[in-house]
Coordinates of C-alpha atoms and ligand atoms in Angstrom, one line a residue:
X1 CA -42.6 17.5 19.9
X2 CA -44.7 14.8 17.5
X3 CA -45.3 12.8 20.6
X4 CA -47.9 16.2 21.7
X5 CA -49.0 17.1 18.2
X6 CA -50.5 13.5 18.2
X7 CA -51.5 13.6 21.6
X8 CA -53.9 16.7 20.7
X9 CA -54.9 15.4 17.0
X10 CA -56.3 12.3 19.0
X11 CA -58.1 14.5 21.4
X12 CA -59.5 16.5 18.7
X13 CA -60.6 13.4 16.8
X14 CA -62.5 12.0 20.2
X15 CA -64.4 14.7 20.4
X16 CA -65.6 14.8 16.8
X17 CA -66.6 10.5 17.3
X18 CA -68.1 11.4 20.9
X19 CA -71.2 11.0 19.0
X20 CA -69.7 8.0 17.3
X21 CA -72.5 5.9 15.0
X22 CA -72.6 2.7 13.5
X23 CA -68.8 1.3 12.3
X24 CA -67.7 3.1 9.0
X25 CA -64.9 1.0 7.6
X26 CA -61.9 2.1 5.4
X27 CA -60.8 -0.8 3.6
X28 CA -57.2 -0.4 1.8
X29 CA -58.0 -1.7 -1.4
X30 CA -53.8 -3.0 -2.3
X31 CA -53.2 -4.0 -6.1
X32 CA -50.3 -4.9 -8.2
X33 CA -50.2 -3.1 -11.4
X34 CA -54.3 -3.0 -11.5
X35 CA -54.9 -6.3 -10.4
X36 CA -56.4 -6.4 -6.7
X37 CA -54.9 -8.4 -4.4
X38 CA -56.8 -11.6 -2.4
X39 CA -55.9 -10.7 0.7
X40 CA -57.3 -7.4 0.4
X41 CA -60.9 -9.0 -0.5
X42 CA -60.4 -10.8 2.5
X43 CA -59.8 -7.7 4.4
X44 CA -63.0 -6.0 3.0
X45 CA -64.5 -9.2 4.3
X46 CA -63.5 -8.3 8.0
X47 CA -64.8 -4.7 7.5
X48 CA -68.1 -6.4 6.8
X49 CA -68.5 -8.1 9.7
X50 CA -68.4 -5.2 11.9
X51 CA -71.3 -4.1 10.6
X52 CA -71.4 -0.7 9.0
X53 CA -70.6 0.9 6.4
X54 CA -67.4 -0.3 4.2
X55 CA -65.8 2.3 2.1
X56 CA -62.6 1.5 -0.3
X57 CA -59.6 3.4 -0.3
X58 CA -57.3 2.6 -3.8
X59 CA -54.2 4.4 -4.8
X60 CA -52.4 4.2 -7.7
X61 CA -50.9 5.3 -10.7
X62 CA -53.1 7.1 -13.2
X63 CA -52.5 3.9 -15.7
X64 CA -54.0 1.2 -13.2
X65 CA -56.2 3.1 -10.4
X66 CA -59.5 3.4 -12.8
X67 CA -59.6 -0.2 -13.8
X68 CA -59.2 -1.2 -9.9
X69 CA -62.0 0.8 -9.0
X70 CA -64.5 -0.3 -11.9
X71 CA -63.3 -4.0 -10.3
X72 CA -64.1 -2.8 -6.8
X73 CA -67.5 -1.3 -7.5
X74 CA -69.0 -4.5 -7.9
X75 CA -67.4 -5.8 -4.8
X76 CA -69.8 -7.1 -2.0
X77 CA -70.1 -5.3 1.0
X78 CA -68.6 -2.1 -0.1
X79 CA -70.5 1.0 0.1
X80 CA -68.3 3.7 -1.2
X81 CA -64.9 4.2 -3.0
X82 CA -62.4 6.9 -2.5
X83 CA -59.6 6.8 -5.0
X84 CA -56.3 9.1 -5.1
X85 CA -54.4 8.6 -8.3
X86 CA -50.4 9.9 -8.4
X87 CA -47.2 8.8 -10.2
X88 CA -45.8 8.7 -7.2
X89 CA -48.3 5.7 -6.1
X90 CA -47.4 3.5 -8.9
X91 CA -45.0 1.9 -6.2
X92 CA -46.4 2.8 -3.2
X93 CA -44.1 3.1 0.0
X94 CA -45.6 3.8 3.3
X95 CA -43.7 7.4 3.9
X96 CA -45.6 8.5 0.6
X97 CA -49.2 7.4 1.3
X98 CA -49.2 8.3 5.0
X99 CA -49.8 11.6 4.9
X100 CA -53.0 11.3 2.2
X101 CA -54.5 8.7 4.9
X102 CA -53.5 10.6 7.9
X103 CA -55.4 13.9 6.4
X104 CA -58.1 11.6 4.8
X105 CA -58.8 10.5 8.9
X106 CA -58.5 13.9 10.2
X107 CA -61.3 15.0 8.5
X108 CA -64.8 14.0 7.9
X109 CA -66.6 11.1 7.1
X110 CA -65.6 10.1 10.5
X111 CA -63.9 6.3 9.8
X112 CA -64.3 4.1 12.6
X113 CA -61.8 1.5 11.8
X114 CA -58.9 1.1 9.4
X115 CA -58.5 -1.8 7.7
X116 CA -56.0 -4.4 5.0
X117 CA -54.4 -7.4 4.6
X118 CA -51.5 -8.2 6.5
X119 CA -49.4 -7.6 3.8
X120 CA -45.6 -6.0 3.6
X121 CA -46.7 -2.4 2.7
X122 CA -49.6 -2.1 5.2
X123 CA -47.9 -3.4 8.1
X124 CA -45.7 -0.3 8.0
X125 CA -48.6 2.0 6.8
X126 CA -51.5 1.1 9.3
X127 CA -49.3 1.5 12.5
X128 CA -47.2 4.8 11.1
X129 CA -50.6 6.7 10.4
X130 CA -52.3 5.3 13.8
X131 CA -49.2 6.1 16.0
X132 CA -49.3 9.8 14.6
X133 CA -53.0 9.7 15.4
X134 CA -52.2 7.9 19.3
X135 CA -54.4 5.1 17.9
X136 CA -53.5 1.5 18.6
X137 CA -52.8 -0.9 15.3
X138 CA -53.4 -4.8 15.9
X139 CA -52.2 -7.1 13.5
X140 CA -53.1 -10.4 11.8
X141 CA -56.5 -10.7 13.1
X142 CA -58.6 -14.0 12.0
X143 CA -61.9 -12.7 13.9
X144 CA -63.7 -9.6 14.6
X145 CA -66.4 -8.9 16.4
X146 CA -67.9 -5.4 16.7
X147 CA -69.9 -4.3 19.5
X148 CA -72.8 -1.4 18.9
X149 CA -74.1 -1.0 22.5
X150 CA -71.0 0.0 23.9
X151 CA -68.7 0.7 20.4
X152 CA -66.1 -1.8 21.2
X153 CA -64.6 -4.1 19.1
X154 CA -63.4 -7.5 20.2
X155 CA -60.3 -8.8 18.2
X156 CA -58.7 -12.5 18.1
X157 CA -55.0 -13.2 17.0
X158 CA -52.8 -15.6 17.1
X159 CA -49.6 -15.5 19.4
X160 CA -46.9 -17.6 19.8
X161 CA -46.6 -18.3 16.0
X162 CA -49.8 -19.8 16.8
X163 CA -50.0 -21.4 19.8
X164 CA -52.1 -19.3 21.6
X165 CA -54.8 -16.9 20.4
X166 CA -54.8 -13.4 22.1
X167 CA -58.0 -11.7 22.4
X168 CA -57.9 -7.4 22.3
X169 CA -60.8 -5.6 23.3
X170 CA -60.2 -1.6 21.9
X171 CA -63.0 0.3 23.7
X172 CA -65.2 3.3 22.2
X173 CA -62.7 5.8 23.7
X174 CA -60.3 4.8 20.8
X175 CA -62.0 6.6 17.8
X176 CA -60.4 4.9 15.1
X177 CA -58.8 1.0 15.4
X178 CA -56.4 0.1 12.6
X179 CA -56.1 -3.4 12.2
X180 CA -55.0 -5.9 9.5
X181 CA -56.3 -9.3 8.7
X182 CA -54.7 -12.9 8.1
X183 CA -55.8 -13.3 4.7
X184 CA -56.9 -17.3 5.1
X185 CA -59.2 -16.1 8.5
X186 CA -61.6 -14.5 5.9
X187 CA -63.4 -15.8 2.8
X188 CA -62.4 -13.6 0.0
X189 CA -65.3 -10.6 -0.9
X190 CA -67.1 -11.7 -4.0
X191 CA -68.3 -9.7 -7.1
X192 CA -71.7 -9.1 -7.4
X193 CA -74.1 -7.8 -10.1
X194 CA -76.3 -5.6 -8.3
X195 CA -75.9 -2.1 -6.2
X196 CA -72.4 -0.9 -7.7
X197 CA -70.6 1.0 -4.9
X198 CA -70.0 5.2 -5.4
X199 CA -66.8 6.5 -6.2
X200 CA -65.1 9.9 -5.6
X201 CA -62.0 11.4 -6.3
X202 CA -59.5 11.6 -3.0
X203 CA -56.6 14.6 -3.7
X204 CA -53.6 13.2 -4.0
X205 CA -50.6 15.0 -1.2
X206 CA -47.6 14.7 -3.0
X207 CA -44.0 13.9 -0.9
X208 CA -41.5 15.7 -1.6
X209 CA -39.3 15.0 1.2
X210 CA -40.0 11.3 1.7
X211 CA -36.6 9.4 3.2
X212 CA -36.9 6.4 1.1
X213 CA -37.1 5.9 -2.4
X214 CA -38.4 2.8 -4.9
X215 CA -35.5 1.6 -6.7
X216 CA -36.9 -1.7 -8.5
X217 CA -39.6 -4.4 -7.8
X218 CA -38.4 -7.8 -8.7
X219 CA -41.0 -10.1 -9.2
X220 CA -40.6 -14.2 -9.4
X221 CA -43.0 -15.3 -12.5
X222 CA -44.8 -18.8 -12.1
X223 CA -47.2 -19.9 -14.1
X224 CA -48.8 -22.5 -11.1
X225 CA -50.6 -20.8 -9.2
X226 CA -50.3 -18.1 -6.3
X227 CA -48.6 -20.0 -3.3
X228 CA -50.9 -17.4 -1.0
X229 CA -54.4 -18.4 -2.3
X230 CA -53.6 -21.8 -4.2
X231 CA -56.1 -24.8 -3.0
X232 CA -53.2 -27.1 -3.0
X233 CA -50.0 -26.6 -2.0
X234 CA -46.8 -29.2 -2.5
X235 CA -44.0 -27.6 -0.1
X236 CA -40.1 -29.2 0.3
X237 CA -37.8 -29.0 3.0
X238 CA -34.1 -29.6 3.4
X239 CA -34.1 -32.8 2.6
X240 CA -34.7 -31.5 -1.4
X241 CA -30.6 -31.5 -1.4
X242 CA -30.6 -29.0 -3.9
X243 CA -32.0 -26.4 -6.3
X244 CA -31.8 -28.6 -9.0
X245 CA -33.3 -31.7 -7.2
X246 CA -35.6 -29.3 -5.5
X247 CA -36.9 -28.7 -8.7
X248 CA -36.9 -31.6 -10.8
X249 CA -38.4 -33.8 -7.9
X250 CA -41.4 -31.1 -6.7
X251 CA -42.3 -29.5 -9.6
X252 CA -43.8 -32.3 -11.3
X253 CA -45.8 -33.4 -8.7
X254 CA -47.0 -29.7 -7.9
X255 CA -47.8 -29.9 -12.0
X256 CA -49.8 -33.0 -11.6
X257 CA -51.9 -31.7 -8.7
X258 CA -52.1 -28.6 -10.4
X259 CA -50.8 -27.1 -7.1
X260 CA -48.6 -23.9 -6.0
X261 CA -44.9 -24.9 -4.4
X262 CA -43.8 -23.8 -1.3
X263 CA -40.9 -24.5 0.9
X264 CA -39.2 -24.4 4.6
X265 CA -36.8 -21.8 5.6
X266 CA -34.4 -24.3 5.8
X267 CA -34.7 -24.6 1.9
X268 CA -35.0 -21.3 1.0
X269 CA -31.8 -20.4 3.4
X270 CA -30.0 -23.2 1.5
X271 CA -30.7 -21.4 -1.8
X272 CA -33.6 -24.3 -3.0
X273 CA -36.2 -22.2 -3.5
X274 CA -37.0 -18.6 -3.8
X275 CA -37.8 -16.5 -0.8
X276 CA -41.0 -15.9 -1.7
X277 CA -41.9 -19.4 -1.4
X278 CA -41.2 -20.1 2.3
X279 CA -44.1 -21.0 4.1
X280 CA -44.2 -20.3 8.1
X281 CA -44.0 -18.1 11.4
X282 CA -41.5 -15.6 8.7
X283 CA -43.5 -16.7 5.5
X284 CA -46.4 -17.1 4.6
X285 CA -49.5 -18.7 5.8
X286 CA -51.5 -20.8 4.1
X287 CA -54.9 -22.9 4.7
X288 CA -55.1 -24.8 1.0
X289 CA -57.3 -27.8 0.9
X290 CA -54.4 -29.8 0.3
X291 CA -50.8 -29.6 2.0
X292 CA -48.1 -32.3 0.9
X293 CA -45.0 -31.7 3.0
X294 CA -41.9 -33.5 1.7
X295 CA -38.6 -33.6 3.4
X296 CA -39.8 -31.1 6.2
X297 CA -39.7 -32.0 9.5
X298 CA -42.3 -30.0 10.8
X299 CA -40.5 -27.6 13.3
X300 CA -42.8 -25.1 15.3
X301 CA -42.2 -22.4 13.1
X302 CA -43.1 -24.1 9.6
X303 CA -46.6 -25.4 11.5
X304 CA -47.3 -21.6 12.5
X305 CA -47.6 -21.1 8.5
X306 CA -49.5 -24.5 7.4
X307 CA -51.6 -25.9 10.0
X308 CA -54.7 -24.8 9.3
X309 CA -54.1 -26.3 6.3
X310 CA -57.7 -28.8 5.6
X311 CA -55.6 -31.5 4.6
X312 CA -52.4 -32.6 5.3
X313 CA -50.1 -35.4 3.8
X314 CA -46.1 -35.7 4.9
X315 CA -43.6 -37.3 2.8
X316 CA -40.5 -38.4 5.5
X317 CA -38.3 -41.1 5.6
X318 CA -37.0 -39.9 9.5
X319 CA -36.0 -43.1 11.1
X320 CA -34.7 -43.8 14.9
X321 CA -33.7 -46.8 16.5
X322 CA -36.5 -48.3 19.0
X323 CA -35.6 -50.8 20.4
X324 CA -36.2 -53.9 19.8
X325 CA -37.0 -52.9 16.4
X326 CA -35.5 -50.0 14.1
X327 CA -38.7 -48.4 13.0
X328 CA -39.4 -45.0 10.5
X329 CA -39.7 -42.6 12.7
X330 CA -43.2 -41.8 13.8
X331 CA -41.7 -38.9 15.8
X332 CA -41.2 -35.9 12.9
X333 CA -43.2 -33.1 14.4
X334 CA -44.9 -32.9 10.9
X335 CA -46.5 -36.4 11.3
X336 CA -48.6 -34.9 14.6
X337 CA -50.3 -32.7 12.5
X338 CA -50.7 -35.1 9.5
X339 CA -53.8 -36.4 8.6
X340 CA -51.9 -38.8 6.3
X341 CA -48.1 -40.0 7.0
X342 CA -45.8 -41.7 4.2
X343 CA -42.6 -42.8 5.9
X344 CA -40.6 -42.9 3.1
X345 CA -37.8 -41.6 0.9
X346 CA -38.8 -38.6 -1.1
X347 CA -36.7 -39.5 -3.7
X348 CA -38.4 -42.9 -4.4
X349 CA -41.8 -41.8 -3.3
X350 CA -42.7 -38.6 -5.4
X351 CA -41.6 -39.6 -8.6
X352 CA -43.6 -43.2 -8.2
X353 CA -47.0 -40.6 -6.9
X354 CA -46.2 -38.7 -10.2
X355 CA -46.2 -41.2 -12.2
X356 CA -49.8 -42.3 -10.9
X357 CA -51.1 -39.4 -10.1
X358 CA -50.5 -38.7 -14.4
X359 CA -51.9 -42.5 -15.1
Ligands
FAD1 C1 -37.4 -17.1 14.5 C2 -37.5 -18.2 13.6 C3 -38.4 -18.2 12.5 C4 -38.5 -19.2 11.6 N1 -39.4 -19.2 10.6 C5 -39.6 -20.3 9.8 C6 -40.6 -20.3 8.8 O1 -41.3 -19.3 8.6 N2 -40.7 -21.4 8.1 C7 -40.0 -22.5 8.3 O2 -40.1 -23.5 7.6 N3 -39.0 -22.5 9.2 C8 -38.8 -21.4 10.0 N4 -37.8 -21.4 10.9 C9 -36.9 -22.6 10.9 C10 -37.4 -23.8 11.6 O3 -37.1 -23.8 13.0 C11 -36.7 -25.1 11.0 O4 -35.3 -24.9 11.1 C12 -37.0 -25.3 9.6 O5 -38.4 -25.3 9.4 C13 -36.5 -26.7 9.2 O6 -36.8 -27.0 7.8 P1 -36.9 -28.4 7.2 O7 -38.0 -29.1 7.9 O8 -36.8 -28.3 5.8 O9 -35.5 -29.1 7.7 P2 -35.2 -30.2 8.7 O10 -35.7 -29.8 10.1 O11 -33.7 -30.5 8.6 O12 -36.0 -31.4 8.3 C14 -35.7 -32.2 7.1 C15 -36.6 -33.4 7.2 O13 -36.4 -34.1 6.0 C16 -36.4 -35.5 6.3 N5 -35.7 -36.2 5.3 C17 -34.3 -36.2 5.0 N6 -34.0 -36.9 3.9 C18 -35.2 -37.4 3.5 C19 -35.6 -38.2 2.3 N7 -34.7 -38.6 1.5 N8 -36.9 -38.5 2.2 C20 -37.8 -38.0 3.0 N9 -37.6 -37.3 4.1 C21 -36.3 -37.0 4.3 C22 -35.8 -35.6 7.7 O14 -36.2 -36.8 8.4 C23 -36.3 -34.3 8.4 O15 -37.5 -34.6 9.1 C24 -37.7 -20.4 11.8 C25 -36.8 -20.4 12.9 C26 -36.7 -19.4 13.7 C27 -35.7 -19.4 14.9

């Protein structure tokens, strides 16, 4: 029964892009309590380079939405907002907004392609709204590449956690392509002074029968700095032993560097760190300037998240026996990736590069 209703929405929405123009972008504009989120100026990024028109789409409550949109206006590259303000935003879950961005596509200005961050909450809404509108969704792009002779758009995304990049054409008979972006793929949109961006009022739909409901938000407060967009990143593995050790060894030397923390899974199952903190295939990824991996061996799945990283230093003290000579082990995973190797123990080594690193 929803599988035809989509069927002939899709069919009505071909014919009304038949004539399709140049790329019109919908960028989803994400913010937490007011404050827009990086990935999502990386996203708008992405719209850009297809080469149209960009136009912002925030939601919020009535508290934070206006002072997100007076931020946005100045944005490069957008051409338009659209904002929809509703208590019922302030925490946004995907069964609440889909509706407003399903009617918002089924009628006029005709968006070409729908776009955010990879992030938790549009991973669920991009592919709900584009299965009820038989659209495809691809996620985690890192380049875009948008045809105007034929209307196709040419996608790359990594596979594999990473080891192989997939390349998706979506043709001009797919009116609309959803897609969301890996947030270190794209240089973040920058403010600028001139040509503020118009903005209009979207009407909010309000959900009365949604499924789910928001029942807290717990935040982890840091004062270093966002493990998602820091320039340097100081990340510990298993070897950490503990919370406490975790904490008294790599938080000094994250201080000194002025660095965000991060961690394996390995650490974060065993309770070291916070979950937010893992870095990986089922983390996050990150591309800082500077990676220092302690006590992480490097598997498969923690590259996938760091490996783009610019620079890379390890901290392990592996060892093996080689015969005829017992040698540190140059064999960690993590050390094929390093640009720099310490074979040594982190619990001798950090403290003595935190006490230079502070002289
Ligand atoms: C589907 C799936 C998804 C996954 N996703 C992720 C992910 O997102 N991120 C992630 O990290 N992992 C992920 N993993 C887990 C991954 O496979 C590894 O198990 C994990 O990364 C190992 O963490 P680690 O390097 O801290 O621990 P280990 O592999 O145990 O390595 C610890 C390292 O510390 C070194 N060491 C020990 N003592 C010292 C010391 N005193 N001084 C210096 N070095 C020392 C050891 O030589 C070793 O190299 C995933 C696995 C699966 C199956």
């Amino acid at each position: 029964m929803l599988r035809a209703r989509s069927v002939i929405s899709a069919r009505a929405l071909s014919r009304s892009y038949a004539t399709a123009a140049p790329p019109h972008a919908l960028v989803l504009l994400e913010h937490r309590q007011g404050v827009l989120d990086s990935g999502s100026l990386s996203a708008l990024t992405a719209a850009e380079e297809l080469g149209g028109k960009v136009t912002g789409l925030v939601i919020g409550a009535p508290e934070h939405v206006q002072g997100v949109v007076d931020k946005a206006k100045k944005l490069k590259g957008l051409t338009s907002i659209l904002h929809a303000t509703s208590a019922q935003y302030n925490e946004p879950l995907p069964e609440v907004v889909s509706p407003l961005l399903e009617k918002l596509l089924s009628n006029s200005p005709p968006f070409t392609h729908i776009v955010s961050a990879t992030s938790s909450f549009a991973k669920s809404l991009l592919p709900r709204v584009a299965a009820k509108l038989d659209s495809p969704a691809i996620s985690d792009v890192i380049s875009v590449e948008h045809d105007a002779s034929n209307n196709s758009t040419t996608f790359n995304r990594p596979i594999y956690a990473g080891n192989a990049i997939a390349t998706v054409r979506a043709p001009s008979s797919i009116p609309i392509k959803f897609f969301t972006v890996r947030g270190t793929a794209f240089a973040a949109a920058q403010p600028q002074d001139a040509s503020e961006a118009e903005a209009s009022v979207l009407e909010p739909i309000e959900v009365t029968d949604s499924p789910t409901e928001h029942i807290k938000t717990t935040l982890t407060k840091s004062d270093r700095p966002d493990l998602g967009v820091a320039s340097r990143v100081v990340s510990g593995g298993r070897a950490l032993k503990s919370a406490d050790t975790f904490a008294s060894t790599l938080y000094p030397l994250a201080d000194a560097l002025g660095a965000a923390v991060g961690a394996s899974r390995a650490a974060v199952d065993a309770g070291y760190a916070d979950n937010s903190l893992q870095v990986g295939q089922t983390g996050k990824v990150v591309a800082p300037e500077l990676y220092l991996a302690v006590g992480i061996s490097g598997a498969i799945q923690h590259l996938a998240g760091m490996k783009d990283s610019k620079l890379i230093v390890a901290v392990n003290k592996a060892s093996r026996v080689l015969l005829p000579s017992i040698v540190q082990d140059p064999d960690a995973p993590i050390f094929q990736v390093a640009d720099y190797g310490l074979v040594a123990d982190l619990f001798e080594a950090v403290p003595e590069l935190v006490e230079k690193l502070k002289a």
